mmCIF file of C-alpha atoms in Angstrom:
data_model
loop_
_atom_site.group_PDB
_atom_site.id
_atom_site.type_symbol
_atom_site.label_atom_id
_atom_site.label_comp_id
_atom_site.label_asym_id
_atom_site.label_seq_id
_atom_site.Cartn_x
_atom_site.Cartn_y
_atom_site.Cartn_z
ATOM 1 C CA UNK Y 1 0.000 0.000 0.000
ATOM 2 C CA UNK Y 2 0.930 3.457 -0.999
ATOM 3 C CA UNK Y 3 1.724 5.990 1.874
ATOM 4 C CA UNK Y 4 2.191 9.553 1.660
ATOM 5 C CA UNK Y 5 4.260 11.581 4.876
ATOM 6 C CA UNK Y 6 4.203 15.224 5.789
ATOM 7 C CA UNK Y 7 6.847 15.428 8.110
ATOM 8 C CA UNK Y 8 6.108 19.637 8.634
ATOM 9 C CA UNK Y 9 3.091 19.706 11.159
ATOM 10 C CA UNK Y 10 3.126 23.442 10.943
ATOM 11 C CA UNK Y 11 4.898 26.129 9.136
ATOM 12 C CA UNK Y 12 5.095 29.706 8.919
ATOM 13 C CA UNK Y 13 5.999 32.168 6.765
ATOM 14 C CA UNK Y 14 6.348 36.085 6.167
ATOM 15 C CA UNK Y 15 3.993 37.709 4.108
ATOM 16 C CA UNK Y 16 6.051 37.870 0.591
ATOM 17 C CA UNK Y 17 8.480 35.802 1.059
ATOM 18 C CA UNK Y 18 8.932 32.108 0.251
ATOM 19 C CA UNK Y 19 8.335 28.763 1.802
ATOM 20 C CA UNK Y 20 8.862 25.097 0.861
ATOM 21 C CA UNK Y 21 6.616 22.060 2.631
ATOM 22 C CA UNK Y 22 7.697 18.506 2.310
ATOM 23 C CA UNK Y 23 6.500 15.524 1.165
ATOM 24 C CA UNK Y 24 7.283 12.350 0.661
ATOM 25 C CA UNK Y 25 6.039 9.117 -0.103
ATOM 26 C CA UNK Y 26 6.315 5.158 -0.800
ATOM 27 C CA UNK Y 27 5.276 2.892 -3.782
ATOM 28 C CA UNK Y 28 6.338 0.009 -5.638
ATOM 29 C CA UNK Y 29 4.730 1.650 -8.476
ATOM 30 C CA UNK Y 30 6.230 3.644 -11.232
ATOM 31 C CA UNK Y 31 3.740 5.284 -12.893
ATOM 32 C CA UNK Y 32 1.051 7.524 -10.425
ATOM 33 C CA UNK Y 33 -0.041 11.494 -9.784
ATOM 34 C CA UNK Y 34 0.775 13.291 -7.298
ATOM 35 C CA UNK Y 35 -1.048 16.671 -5.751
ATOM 36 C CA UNK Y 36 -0.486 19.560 -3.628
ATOM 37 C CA UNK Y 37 -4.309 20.489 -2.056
ATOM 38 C CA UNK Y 38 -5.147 23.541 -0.024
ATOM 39 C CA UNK Y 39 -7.431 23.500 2.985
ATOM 40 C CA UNK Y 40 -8.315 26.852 3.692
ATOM 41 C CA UNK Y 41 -10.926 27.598 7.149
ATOM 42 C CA UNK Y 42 -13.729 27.097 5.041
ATOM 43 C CA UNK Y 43 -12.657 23.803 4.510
ATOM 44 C CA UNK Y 44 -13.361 23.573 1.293
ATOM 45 C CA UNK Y 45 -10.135 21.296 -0.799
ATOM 46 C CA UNK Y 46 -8.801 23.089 -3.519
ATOM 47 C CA UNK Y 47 -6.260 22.162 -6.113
ATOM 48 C CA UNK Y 48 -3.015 23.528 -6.224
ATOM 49 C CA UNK Y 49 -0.778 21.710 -8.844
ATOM 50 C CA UNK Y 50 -0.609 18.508 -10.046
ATOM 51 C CA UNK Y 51 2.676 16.418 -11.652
ATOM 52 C CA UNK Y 52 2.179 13.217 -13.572
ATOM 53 C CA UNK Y 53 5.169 10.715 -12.303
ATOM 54 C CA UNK Y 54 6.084 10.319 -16.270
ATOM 55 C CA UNK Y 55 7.388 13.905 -16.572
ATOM 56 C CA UNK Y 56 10.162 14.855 -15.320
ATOM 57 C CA UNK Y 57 9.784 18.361 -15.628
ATOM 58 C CA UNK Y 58 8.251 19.832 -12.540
ATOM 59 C CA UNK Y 59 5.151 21.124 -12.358
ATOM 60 C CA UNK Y 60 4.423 25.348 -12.080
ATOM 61 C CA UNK Y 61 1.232 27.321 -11.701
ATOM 62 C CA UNK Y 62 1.758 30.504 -11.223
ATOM 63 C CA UNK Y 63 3.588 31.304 -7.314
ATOM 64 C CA UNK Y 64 3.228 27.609 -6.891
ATOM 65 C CA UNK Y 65 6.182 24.859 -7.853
ATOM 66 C CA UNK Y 66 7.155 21.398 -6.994
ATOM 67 C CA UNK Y 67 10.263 19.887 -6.771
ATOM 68 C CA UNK Y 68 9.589 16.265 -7.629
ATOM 69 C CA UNK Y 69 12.426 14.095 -7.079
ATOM 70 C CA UNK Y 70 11.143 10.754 -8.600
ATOM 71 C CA UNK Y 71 14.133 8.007 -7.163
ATOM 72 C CA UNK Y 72 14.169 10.012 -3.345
ATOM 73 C CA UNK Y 73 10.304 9.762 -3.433
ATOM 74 C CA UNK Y 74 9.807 13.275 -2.850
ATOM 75 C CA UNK Y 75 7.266 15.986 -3.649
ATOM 76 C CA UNK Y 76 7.538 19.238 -2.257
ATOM 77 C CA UNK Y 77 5.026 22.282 -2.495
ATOM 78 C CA UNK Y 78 7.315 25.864 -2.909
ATOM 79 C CA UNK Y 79 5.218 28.803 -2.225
ATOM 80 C CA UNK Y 80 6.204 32.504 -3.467
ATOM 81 C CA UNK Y 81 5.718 35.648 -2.861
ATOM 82 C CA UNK Y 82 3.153 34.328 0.238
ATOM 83 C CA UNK Y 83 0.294 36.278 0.667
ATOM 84 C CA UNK Y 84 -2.693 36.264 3.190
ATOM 85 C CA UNK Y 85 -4.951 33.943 1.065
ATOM 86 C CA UNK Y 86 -2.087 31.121 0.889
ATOM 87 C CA UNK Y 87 -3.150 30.536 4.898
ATOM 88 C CA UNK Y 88 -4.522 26.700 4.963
ATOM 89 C CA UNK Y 89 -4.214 23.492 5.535
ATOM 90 C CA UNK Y 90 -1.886 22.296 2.460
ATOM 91 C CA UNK Y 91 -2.535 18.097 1.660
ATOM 92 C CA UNK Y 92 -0.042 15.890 -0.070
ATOM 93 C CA UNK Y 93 -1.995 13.257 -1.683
ATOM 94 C CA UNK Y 94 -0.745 10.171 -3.939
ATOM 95 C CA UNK Y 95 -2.753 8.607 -6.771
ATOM 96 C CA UNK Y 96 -2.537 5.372 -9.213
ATOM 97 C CA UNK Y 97 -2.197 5.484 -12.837
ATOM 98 C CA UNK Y 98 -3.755 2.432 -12.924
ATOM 99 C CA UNK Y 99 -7.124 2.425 -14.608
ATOM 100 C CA UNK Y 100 -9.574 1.322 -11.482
ATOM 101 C CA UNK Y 101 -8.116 2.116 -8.560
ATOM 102 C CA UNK Y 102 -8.539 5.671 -8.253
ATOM 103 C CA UNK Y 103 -8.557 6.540 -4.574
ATOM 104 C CA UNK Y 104 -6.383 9.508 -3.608
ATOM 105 C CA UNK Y 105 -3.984 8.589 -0.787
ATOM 106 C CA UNK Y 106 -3.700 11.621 1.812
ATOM 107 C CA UNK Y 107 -0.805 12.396 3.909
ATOM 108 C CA UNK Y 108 -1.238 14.115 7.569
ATOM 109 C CA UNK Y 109 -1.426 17.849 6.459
ATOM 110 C CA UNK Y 110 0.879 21.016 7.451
ATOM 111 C CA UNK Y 111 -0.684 24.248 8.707
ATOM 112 C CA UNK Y 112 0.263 26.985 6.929
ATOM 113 C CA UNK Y 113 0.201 30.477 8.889
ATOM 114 C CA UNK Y 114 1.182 33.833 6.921
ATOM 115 C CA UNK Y 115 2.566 36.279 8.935
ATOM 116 C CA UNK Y 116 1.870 39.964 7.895
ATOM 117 C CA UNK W 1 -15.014 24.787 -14.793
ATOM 118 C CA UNK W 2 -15.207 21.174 -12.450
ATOM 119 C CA UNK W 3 -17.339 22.347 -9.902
ATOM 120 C CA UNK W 4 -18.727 20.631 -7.140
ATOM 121 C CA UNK W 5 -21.557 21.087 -4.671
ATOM 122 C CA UNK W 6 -23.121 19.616 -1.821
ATOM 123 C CA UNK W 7 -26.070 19.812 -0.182
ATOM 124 C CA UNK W 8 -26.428 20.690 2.890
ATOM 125 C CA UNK W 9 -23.667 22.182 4.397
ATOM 126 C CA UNK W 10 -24.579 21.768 7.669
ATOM 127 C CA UNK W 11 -27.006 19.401 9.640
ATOM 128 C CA UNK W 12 -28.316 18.782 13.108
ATOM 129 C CA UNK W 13 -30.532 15.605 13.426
ATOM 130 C CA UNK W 14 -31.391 13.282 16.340
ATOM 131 C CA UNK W 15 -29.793 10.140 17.498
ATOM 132 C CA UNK W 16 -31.776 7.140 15.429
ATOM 133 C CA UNK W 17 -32.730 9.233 12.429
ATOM 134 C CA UNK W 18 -31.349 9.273 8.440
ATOM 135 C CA UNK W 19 -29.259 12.135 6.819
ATOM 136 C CA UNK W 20 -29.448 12.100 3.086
ATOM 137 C CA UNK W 21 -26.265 14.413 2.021
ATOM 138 C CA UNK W 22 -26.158 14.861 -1.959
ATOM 139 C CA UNK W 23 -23.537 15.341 -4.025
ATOM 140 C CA UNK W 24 -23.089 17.027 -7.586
ATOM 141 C CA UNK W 25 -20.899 18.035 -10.703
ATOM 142 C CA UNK W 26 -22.418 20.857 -11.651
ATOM 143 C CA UNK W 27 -20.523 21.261 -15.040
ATOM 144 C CA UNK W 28 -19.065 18.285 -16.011
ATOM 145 C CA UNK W 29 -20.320 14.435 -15.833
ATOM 146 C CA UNK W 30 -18.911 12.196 -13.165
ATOM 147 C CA UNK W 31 -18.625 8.556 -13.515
ATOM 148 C CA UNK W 32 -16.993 8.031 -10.435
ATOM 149 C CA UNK W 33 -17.563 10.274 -7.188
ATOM 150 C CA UNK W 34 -15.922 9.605 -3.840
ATOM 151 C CA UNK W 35 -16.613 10.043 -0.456
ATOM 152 C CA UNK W 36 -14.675 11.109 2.309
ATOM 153 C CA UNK W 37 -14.962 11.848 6.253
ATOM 154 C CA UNK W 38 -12.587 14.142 8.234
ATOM 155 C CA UNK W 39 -12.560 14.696 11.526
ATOM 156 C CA UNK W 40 -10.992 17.893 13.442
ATOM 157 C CA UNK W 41 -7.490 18.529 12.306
ATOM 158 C CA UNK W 42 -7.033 15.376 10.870
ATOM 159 C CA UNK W 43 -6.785 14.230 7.161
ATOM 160 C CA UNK W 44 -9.288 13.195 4.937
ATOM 161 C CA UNK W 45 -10.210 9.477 5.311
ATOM 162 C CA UNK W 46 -11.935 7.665 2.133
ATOM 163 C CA UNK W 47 -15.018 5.700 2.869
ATOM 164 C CA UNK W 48 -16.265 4.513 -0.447
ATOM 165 C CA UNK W 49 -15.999 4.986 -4.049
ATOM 166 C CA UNK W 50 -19.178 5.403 -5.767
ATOM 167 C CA UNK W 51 -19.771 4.498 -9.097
ATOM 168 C CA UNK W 52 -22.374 5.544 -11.947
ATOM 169 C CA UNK W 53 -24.791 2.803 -12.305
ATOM 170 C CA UNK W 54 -23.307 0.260 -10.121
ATOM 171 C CA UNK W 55 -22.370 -0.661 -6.398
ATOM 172 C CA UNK W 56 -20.100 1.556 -4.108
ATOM 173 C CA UNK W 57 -17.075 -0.088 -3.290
ATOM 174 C CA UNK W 58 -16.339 0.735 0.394
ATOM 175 C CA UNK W 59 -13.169 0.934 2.265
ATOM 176 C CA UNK W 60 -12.342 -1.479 5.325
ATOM 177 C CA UNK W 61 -13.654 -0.882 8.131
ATOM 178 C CA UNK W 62 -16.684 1.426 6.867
ATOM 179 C CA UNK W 63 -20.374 -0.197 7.481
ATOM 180 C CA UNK W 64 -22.449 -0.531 3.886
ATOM 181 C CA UNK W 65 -25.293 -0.862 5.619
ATOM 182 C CA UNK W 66 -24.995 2.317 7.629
ATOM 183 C CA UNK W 67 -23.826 4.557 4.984
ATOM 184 C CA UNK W 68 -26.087 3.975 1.554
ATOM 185 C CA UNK W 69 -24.277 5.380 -1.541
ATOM 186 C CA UNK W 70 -26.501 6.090 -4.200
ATOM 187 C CA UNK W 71 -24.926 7.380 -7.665
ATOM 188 C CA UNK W 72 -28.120 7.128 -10.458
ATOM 189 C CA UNK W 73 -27.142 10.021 -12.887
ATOM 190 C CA UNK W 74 -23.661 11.298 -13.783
ATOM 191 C CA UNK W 75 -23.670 14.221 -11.870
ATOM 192 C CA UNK W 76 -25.545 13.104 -8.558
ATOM 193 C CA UNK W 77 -24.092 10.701 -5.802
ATOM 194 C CA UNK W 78 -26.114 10.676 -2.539
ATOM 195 C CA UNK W 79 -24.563 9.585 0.672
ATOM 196 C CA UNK W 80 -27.086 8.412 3.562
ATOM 197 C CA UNK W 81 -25.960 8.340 7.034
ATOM 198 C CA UNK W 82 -28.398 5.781 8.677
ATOM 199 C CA UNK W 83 -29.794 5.367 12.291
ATOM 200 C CA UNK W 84 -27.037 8.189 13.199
ATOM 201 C CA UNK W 85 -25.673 8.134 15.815
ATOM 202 C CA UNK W 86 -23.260 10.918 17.696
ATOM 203 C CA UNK W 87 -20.209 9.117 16.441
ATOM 204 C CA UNK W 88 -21.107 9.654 13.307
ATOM 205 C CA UNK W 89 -20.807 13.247 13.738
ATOM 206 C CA UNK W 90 -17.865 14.687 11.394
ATOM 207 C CA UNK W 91 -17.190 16.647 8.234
ATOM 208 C CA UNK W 92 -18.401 14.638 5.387
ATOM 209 C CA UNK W 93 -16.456 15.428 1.942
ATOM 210 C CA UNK W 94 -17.515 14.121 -1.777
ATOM 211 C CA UNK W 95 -15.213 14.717 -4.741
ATOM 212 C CA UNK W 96 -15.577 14.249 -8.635
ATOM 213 C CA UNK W 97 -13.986 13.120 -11.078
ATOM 214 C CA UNK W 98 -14.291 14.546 -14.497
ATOM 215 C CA UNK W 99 -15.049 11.778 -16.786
ATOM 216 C CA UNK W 100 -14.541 13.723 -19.946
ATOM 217 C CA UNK W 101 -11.176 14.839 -21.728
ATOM 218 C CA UNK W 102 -8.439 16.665 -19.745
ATOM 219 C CA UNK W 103 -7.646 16.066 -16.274
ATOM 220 C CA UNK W 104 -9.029 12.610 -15.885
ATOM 221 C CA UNK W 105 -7.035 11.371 -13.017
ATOM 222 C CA UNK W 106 -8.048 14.721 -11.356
ATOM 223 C CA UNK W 107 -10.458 14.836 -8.376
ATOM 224 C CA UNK W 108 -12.543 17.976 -7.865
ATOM 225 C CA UNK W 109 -13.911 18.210 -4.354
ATOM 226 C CA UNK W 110 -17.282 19.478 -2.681
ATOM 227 C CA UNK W 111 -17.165 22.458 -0.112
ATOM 228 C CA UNK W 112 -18.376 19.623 2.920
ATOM 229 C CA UNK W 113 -21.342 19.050 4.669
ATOM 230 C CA UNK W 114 -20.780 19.156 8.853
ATOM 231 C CA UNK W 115 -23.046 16.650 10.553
ATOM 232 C CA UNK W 116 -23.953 16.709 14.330
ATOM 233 C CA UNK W 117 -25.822 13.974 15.599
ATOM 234 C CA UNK W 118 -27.587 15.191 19.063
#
């Protein structure tokens, strides 16, 4: 079974500047998704960025980039310029390429405060 | 685009009583939907996997008979919390996923419904 660790309980960062949360995780598999999700208080999940284990290029949307380090297992959310709005709940989560078993596999969460 | 709503977002209901929560894809059809529960500062926990036309496939541990999943169009998946009790009380979470072209391995999540069982 697939696992997916946030080692970074809670993090903070200054308004404007730039932060990094981990992720890692562990599969036998070599093809799968992996996504950044962001919690904010009203709890609704929200997509951040996605990378498809194939490419090796990493994934960028706008402020937000991953660092996707295939052979460490590793999948880490950079955030810049932070702003107010970035304050949430940020989920690592681990999917299958394999057609039928969809289920997204969650790690623990890290708390994101912005600091004005 | 890939929008997803629930309905209701919040509920109070009595110990012994049924909670119908419904879930939809408001602009895209959704062959699969899935359902999650979260409790308070914890992640999100699958329950079952819901699927157009056919069965829910439930995770370990989670009670088919308590929680009916109902998925009869492509947009609409209904979860119902049965006989509730107050440890059923949590933060119940459906997501989509887009069954069309694009992002297919993409899930697109509802905004949560908070259930309190008295």
């Amino acid at each position: 079974a697939q696992t997916v660790t946030q080692s970074q309980p809670e993090m903070s960062v200054q308004e404007a500047e730039t932060v990094t949360l981990s992720c890692t995780y562990d599969t036998s598999e070599s093809d799968y998704y992996l996504f950044w999700y962001k919690q904010p208080p009203s709890r609704q999940m929200i997509l951040v960025i996605r990378q498809e284990a194939y490419k090796q290029q990493n994934a960028t949307e706008n402020r937000f980039s991953v660092n996707f380090q295939k052979a460490a297992k590793s999948f880490s959310l950079k955030i810049s310029d932070s702003q107010l709005g970035d304050a949430a709940m940020y989920f690592c989560a681990y999917r299958s390429a394999d057609f039928g078993n969809e289920k997204l596999t969650f790690g623990t969460g890290t708390r994101l405060t912005i600091i004005p | 685009g890939a929008v997803v709503s629930q309905h209701p977002s919040r509920v109070i209901c009595k110990s012994g009583t049924s909670v119908k929560i419904e879930c939809r894809s408001l602009d895209f059809q959704a062959t699969t939907m899935f359902w999650y529960r979260q409790f308070p500062k914890k992640s999100l926990m699958l329950m079952a996997t819901s699927n157009e036309g056919s069965k829910a496939t439930y995770e370990q541990g989670v009670e088919k008979d308590k929680f009916l999943i109902n998925h009869a169009s492509l947009t609409l998946s209904t979860l119902t919390v049965t006989s509730a009790h107050p440890e059923d009380s949590s933060f119940y979470i459906c997501s989509a996923r887009d069954s069309g072209v694009g992002y297919q391995e993409t899930q697109y999540f509802g905004p949560g419904t908070r259930l309190l069982v008295l």
